[in-house]
CSV table of C-alpha atoms in Angstrom, one decimal:
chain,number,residue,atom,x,y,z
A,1,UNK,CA,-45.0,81.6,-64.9
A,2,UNK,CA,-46.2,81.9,-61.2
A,3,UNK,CA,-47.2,78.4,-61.4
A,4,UNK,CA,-44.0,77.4,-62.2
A,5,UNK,CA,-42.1,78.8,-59.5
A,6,UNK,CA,-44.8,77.9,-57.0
A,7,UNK,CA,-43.3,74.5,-57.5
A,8,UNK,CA,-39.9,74.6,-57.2
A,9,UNK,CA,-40.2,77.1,-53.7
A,10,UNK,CA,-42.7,74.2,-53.2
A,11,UNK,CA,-39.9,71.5,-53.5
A,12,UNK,CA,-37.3,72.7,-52.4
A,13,UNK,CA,-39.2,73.4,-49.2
A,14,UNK,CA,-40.0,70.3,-49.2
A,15,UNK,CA,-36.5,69.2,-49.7
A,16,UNK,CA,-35.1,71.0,-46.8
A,17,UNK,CA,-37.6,69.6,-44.5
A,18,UNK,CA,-37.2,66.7,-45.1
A,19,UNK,CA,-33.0,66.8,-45.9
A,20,UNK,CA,-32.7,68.3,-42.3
A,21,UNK,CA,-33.9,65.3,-40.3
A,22,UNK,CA,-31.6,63.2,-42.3
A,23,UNK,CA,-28.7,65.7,-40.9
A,24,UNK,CA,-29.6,64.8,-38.0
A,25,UNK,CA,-30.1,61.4,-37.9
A,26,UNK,CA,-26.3,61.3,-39.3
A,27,UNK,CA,-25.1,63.1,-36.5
A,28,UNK,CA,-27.0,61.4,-34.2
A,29,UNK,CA,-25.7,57.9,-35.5
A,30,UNK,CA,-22.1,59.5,-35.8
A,31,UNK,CA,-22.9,60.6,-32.2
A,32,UNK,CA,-23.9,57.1,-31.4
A,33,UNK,CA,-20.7,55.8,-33.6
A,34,UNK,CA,-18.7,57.7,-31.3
A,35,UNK,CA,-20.5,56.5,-28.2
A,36,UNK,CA,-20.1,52.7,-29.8
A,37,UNK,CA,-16.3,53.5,-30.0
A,38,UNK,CA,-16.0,54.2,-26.3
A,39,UNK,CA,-17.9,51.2,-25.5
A,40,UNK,CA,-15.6,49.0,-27.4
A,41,UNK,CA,-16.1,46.3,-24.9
A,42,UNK,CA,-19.8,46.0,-26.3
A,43,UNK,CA,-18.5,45.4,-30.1
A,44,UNK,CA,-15.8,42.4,-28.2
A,45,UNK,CA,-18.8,41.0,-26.8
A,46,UNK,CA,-20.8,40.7,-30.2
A,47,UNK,CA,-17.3,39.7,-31.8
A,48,UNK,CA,-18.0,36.6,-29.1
A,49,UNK,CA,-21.3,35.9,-29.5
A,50,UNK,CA,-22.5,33.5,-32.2
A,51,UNK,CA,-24.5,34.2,-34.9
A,52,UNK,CA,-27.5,32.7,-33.8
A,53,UNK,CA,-27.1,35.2,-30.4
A,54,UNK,CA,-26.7,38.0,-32.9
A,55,UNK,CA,-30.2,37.5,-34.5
A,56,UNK,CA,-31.8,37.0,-31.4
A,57,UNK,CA,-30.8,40.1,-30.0
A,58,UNK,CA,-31.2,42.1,-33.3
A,59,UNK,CA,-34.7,43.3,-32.3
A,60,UNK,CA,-33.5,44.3,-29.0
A,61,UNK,CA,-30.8,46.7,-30.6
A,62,UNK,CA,-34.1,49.3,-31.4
A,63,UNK,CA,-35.2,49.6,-28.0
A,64,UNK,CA,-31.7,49.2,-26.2
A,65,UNK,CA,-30.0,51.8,-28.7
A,66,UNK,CA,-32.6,54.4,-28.1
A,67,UNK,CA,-31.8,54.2,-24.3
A,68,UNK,CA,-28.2,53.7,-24.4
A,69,UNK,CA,-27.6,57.0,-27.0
A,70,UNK,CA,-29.4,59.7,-24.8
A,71,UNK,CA,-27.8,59.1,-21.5
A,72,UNK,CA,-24.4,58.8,-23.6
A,73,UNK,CA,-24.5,62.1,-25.0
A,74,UNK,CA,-26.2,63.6,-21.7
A,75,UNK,CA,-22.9,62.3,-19.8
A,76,UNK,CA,-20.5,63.8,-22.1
A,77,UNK,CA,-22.0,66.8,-21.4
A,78,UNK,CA,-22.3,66.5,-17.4
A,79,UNK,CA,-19.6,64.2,-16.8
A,80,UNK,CA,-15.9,64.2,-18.3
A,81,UNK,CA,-13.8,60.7,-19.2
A,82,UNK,CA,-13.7,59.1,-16.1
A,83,UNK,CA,-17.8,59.1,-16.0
A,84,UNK,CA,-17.7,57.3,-19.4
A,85,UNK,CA,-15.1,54.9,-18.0
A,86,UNK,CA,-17.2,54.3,-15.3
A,87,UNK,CA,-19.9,53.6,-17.4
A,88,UNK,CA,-18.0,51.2,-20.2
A,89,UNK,CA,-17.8,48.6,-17.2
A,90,UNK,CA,-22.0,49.0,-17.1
A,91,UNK,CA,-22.0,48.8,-20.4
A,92,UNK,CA,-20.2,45.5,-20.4
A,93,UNK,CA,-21.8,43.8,-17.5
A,94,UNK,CA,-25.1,44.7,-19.0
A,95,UNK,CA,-23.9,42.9,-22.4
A,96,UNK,CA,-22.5,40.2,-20.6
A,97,UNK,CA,-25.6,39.4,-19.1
A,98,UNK,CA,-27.6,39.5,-22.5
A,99,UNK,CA,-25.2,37.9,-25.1
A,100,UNK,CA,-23.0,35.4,-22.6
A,101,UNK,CA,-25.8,33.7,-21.0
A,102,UNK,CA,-27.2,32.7,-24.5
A,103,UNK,CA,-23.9,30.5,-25.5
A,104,UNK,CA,-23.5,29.6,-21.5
A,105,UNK,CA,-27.0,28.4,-20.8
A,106,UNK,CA,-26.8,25.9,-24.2
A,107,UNK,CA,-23.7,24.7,-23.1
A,108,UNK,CA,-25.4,24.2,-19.1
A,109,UNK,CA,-28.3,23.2,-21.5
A,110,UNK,CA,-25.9,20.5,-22.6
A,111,UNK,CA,-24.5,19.8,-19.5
A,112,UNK,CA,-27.7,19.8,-18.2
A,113,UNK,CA,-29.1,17.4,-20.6
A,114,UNK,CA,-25.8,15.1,-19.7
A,115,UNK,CA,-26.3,15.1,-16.1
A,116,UNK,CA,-30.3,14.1,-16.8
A,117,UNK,CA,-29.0,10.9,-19.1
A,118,UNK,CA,-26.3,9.9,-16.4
A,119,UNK,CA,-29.0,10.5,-13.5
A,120,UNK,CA,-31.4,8.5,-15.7
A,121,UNK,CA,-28.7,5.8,-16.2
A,122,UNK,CA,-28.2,5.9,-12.2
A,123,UNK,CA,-31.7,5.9,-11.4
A,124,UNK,CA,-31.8,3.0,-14.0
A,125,UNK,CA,-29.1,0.9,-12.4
A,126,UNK,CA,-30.5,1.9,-8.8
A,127,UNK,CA,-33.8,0.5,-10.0
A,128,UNK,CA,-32.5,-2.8,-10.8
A,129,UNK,CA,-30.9,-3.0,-8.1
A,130,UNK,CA,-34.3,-2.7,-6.4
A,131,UNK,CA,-36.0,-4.8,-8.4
A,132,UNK,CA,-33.2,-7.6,-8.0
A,133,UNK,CA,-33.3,-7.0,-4.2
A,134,UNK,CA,-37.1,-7.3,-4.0
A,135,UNK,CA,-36.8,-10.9,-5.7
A,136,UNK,CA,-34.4,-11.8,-3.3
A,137,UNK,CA,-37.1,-11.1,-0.6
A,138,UNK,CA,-39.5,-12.8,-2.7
A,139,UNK,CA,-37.6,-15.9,-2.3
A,140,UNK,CA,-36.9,-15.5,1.0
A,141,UNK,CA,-41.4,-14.5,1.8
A,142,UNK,CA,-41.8,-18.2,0.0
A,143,UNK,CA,-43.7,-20.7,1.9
A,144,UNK,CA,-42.4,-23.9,3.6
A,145,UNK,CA,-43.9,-26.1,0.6
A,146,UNK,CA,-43.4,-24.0,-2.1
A,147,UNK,CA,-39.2,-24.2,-1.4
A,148,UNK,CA,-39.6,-28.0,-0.6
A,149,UNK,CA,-41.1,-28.1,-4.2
A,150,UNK,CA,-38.3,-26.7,-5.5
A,151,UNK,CA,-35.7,-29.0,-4.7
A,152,UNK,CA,-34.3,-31.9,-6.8
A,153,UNK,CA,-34.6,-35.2,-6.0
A,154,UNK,CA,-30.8,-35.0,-5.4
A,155,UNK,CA,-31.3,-32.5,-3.0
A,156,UNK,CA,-33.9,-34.3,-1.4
A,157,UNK,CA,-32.1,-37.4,0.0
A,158,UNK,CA,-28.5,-35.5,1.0
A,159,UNK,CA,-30.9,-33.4,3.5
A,160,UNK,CA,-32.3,-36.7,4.5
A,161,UNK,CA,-28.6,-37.8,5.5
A,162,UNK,CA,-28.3,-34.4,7.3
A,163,UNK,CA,-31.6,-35.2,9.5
A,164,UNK,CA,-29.2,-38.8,10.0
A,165,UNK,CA,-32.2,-40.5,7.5
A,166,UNK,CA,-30.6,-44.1,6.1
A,167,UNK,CA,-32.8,-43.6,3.1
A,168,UNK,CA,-31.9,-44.4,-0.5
A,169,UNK,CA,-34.2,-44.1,-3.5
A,170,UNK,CA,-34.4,-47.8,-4.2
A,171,UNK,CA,-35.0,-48.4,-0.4
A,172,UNK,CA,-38.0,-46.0,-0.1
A,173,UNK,CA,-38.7,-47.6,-3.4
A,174,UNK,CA,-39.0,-50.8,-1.8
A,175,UNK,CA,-41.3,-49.6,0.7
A,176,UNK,CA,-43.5,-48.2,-1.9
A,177,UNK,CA,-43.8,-51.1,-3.3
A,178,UNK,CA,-45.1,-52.8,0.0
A,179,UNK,CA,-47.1,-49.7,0.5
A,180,UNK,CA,-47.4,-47.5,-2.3
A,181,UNK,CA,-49.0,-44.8,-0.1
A,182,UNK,CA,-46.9,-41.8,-0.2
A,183,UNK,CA,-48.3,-40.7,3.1
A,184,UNK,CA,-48.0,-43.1,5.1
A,185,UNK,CA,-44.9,-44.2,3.8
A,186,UNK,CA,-43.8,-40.9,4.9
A,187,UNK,CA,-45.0,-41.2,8.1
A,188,UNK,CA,-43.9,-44.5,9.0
A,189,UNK,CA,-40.3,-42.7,8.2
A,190,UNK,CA,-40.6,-39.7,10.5
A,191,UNK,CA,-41.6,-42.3,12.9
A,192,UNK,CA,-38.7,-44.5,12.5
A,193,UNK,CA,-36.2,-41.8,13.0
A,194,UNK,CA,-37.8,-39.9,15.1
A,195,UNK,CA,-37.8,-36.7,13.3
A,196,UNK,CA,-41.1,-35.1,15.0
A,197,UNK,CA,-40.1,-31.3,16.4
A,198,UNK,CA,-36.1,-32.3,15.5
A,199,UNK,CA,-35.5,-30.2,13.4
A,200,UNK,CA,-36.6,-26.2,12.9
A,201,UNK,CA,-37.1,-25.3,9.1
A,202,UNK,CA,-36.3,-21.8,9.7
A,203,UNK,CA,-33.0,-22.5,11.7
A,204,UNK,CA,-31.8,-25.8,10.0
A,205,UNK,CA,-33.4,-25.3,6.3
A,206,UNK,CA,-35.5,-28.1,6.7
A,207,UNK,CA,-37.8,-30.4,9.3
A,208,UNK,CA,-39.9,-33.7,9.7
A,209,UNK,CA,-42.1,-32.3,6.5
A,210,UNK,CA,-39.3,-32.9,3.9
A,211,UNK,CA,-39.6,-36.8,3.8
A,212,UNK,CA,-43.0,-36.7,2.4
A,213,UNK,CA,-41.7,-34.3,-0.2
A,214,UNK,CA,-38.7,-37.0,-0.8
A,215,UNK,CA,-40.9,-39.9,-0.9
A,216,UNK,CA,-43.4,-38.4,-3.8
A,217,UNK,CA,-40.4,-37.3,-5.7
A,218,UNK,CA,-39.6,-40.7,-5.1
A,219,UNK,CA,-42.9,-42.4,-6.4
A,220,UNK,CA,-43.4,-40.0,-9.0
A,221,UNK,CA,-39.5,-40.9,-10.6
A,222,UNK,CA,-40.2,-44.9,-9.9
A,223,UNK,CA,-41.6,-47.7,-11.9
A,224,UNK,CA,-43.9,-48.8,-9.6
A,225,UNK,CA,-47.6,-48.3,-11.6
A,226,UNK,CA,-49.7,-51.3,-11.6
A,227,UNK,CA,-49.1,-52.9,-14.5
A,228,UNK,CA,-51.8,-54.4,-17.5
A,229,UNK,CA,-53.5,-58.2,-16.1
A,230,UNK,CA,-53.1,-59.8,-19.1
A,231,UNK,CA,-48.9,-58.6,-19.3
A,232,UNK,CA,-48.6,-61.0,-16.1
A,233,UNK,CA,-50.2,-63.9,-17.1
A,234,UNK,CA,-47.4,-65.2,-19.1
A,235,UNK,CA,-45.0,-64.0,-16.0
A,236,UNK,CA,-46.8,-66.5,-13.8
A,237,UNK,CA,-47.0,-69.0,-16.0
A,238,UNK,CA,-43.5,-68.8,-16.1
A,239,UNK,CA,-42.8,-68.7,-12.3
A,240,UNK,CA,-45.3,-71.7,-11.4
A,241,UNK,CA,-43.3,-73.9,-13.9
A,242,UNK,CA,-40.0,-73.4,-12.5
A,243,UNK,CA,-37.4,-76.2,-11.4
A,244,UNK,CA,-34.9,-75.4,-8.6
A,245,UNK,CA,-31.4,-75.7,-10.2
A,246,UNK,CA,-28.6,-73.4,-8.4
A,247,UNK,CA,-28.0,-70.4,-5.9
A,248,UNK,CA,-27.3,-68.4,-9.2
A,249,UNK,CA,-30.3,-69.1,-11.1
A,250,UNK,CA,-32.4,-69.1,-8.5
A,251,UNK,CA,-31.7,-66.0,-7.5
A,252,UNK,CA,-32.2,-64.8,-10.7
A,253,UNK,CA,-35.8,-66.1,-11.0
A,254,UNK,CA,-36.3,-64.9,-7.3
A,255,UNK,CA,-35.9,-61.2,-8.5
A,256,UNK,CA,-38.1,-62.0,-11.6
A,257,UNK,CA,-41.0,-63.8,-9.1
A,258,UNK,CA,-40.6,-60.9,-6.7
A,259,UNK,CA,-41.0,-58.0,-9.7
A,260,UNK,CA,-44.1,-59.8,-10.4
A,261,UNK,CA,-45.5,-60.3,-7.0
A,262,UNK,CA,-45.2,-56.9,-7.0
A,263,UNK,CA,-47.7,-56.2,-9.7
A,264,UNK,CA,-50.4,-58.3,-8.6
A,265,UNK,CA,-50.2,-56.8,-5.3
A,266,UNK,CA,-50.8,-53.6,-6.6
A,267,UNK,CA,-53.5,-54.0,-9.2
A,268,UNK,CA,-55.0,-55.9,-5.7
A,269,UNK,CA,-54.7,-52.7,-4.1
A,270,UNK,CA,-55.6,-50.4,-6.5
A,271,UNK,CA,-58.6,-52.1,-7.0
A,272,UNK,CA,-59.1,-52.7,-3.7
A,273,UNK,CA,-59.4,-56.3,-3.9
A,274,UNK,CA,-58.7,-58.6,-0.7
A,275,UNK,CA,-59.6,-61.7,-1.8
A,276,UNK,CA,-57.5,-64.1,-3.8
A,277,UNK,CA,-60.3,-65.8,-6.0
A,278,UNK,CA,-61.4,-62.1,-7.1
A,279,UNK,CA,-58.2,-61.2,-7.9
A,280,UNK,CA,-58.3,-64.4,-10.2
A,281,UNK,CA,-61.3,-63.8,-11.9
A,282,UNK,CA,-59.5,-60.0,-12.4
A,283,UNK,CA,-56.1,-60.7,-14.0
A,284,UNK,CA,-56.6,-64.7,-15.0
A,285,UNK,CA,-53.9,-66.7,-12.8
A,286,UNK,CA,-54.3,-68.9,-9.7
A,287,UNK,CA,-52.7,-66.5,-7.1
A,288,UNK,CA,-52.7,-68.7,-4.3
A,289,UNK,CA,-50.5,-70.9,-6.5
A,290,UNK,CA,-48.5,-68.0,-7.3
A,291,UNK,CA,-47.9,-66.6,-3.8
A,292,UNK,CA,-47.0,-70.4,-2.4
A,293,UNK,CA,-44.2,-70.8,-5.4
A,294,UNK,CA,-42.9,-67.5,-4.5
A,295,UNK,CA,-42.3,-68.3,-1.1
A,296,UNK,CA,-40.9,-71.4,-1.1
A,297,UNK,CA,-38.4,-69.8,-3.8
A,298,UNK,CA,-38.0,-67.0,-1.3
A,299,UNK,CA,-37.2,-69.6,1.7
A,300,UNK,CA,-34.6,-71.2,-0.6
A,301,UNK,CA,-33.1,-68.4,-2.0
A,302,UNK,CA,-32.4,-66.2,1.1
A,303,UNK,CA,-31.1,-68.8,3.2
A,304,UNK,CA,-27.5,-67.8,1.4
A,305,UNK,CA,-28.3,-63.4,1.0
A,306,UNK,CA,-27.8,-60.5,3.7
A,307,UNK,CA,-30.0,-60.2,6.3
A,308,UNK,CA,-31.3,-56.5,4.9
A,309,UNK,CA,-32.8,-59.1,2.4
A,310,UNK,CA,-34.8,-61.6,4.9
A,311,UNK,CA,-36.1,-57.9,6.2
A,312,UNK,CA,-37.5,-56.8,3.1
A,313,UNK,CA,-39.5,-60.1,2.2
A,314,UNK,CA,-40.5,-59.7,5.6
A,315,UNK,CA,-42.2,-56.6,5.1
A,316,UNK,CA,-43.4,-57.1,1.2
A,317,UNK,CA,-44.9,-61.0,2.1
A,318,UNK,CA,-47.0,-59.3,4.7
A,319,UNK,CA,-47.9,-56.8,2.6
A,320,UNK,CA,-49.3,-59.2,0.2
A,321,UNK,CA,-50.6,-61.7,2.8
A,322,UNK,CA,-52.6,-58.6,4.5
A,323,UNK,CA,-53.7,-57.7,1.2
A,324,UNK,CA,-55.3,-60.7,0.1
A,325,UNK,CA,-57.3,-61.5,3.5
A,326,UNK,CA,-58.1,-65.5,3.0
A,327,UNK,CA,-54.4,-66.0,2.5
A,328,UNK,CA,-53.2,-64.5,5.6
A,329,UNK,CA,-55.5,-66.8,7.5
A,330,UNK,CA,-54.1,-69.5,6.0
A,331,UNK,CA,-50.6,-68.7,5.5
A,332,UNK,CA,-49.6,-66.9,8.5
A,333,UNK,CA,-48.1,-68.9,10.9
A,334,UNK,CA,-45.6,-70.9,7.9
A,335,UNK,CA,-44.8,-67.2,6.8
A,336,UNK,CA,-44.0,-66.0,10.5
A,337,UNK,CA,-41.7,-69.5,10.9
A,338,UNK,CA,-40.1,-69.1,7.3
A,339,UNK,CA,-39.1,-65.4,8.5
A,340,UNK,CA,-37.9,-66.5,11.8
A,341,UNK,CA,-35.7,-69.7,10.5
A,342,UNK,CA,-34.2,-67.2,8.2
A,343,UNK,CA,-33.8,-64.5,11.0
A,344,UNK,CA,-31.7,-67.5,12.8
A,345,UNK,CA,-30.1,-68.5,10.1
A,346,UNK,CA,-28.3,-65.4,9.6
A,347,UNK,CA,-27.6,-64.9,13.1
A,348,UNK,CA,-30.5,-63.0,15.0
A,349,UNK,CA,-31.6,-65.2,17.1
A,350,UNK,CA,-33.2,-62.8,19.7
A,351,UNK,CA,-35.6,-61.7,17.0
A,352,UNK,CA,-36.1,-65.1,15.7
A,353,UNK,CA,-36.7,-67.1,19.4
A,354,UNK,CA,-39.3,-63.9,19.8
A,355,UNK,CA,-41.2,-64.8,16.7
A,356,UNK,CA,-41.1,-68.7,17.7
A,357,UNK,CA,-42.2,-67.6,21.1
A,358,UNK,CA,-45.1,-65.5,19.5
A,359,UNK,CA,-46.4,-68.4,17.3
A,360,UNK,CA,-46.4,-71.1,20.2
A,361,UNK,CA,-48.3,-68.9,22.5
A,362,UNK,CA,-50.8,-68.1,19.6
A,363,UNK,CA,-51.8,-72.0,18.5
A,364,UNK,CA,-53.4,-74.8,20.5
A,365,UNK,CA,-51.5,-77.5,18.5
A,366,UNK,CA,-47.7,-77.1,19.0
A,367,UNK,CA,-45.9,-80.0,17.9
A,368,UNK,CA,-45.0,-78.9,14.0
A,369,UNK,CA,-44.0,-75.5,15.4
A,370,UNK,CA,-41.4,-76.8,17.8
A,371,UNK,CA,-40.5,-79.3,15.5
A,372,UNK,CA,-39.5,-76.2,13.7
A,373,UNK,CA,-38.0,-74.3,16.3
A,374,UNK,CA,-35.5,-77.0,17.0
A,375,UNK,CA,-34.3,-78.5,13.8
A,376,UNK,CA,-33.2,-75.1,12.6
A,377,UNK,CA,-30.6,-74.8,15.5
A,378,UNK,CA,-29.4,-77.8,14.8
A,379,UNK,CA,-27.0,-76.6,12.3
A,380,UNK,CA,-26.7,-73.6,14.5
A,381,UNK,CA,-26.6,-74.7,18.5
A,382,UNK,CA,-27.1,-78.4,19.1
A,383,UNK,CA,-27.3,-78.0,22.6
A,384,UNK,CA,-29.9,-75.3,22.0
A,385,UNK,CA,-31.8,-78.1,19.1
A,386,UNK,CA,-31.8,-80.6,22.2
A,387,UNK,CA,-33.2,-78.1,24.9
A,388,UNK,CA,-36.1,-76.9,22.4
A,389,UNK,CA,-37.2,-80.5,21.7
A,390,UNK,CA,-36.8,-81.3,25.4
A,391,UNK,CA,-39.3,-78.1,26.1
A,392,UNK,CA,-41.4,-79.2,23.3
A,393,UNK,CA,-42.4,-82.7,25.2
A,394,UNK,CA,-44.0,-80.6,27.9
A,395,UNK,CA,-47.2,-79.9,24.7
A,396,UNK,CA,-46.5,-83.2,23.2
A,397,UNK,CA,-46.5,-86.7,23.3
A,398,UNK,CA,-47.4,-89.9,20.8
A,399,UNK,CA,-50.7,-88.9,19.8
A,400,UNK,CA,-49.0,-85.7,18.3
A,401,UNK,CA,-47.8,-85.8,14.2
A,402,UNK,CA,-44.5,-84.3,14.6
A,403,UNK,CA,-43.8,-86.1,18.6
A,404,UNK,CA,-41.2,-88.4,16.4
A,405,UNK,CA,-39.3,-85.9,14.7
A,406,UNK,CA,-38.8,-84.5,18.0
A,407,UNK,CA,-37.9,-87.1,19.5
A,408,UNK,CA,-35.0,-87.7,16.5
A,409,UNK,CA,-33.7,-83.5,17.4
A,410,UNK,CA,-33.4,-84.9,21.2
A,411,UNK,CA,-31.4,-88.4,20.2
A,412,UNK,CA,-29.7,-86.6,17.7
């Protein structure tokens, strides 16, 4: 039975061996139980800590428990109480650093994270701001024109009444019609108030260039396009078979005859046409028919209207006369002594002797021109009639057409 016994010496050898370092490790980890109790501060701390800090720090408690549990049982030896009290506050600062920090930095995490979104929303806002501010100076880096541009038509003319302009849109209108050039419409404006170097754009807002800008917002808004031939021929038709009846009516037909004129003078000009029989063969009316009806009507008609009136068919008959060249040469004195009868007819008779004046030094043959001159004061100035004719028999005598009608102004 030697075997037999072999065995069991054999295992319970082996037990002991191996029982003994089990001892051991209980009174170590009573040893470190006992350590753990006069460290309570480090189980307050875990009590603290969050789970998730717990399991973090669970492979940690190896390497950390090994270290702490030596010099613990190496200071109880050396060192009485007051070296372990000394060392509890280690203990705790040491913890305090490893578990605290892990719930403070997620809630600085969070903080952090909520300062970043109310920085972005500042940096957001800030940016805005810049991008709003760098329009501004957008606007302000525009050009001259590009401004101009901009503006209404609205706009347009109350500037012109700040640069002291007397312009409306159905005047400018008007001399669009005459002219319809936008340029030099423009120009002839700046001229006429004098608005070269009067005004600074960058000082007063605006200068001499807005009126070109008014007067193409001004053509561009109007009906003045040259308008179809054969859409006039029944218009002229019309005006050539009119009867004189009363100041109403014909007033009426005047503004009908005039909005007419108007078209044939531009299909003349925008076909560049300056003589009257082409413009016949072009649109299929007699014009020089046309243009002599339309003046007698005018003649007629603004004997009894303002003087503003007797200024603008001033302007538009020359326009048409110097349009169509054959019948300025044959029209222009009778236009120039229609103009100034009506000039002294409504009072201006400094403008009206000049034009007179004008046409009596321009022509050889005087007698039907002071005929004129002096029977339209005579239901203004008789004295002023008398003294005309009396001038008039300096040019003329019997041989002359008109010396008899003179002769009546002087007996009159």
């Amino acid at each position: 039975m030697p075997i037999k016994t072999t065995k069991k010496v054999t295992n319970k050898k082996v037990v002991k061996e191996e029982t003994k370092p089990a001892v051991e490790a209980k009174k170590e980890e009573v040893k470190t139980a006992e350590v753990k109790k006069a460290t309570k501060p480090a189980v307050e701390v875990k009590k603290e800590e969050v789970k998730p800090a717990e399991t973090k720090k669970a492979p940690a408690k190896k390497a950390t428990t090994k270290k702490a549990v030596k010099p613990a049982v190496e200071v109880k030896k050396e060192e009485v109480k007051p070296a372990e009290t000394k060392k509890a506050p280690a203990k705790k600062a040491t913890t305090k650093k490893a578990v605290k920090p892990a719930v403070e930095v997620k809630k600085e995490e969070v903080k952090s994270a909520e300062t970043k979104k109310a920085t972005a929303k500042k940096t957001t806002k800030k940016t805005t701001t810049k991008k709003t501010t760098t329009k501004k100076v957008t606007t302000k880096k525009m050009t001259k024109e590009e401004q101009y541009a901009k503006l209404s038509l609205d706009t347009c003319l109350d500037l012109a009444k700040a640069m002291s302009m007397n312009v409306t849109r159905d005047s400018i209108i008007q001399q669009l019609i005459l002219n319809p050039d936008v340029k030099s419409v423009s120009k002839d404006l700046v001229n006429k108030y004098q608005l070269t170097g009067k005004f600074n754009f960058e000082e007063d807002g605006y200068d001499e260039g807005l009126v070109e800008v008014l007067v193409s917002k001004v053509y561009e808004t109007a009906d003045i396009k040259p308008e179809k031939a054969e859409d006039l021929q029944a218009d002229v038709d019309h005006a050539l078979n009119y009867k004189f009846t009363d100041v109403v009516a014909d007033g009426e037909e005047y503004k009908a005859q005039f909005d007419t004129m108007r078209k044939v003078l531009m299909i003349a000009q925008h076909k560049d046409i300056y003589d009257s029989k082409k413009l016949d063969e072009e649109i299929g009316i007699d014009v020089e028919k046309f243009v002599e009806e339309f003046m007698d009507l005018a003649y007629s008609v603004l004997k009894t209207w303002k003087y503003e009136d007797v200024d603008y068919y001033e302007h538009f008959i020359y326009a048409v006369l110097s349009q169509l060249e054959d019948l300025h040469d044959t029209y222009r004195n009778r236009i120039m002594m229609d103009v100034a009868d009506l000039y002294i007819l409504h009072g201006d008779y400094g403008l009206g002797d000049a034009d007179y004046g004008y046409i009596l030094r321009e022509n050889q043959i005087k007698d039907y021109i002071y005929y004129r001159y002096a029977s339209i004061y005579e239901g203004v100035d008789k004295d002023k009639a008398k003294q005309i004719a009396n001038q008039a028999l300096q040019f003329v005598d019997d041989r002359f057409t008109y010396y008899p009608n003179i002769i009546a102004v002087l007996e009159g």
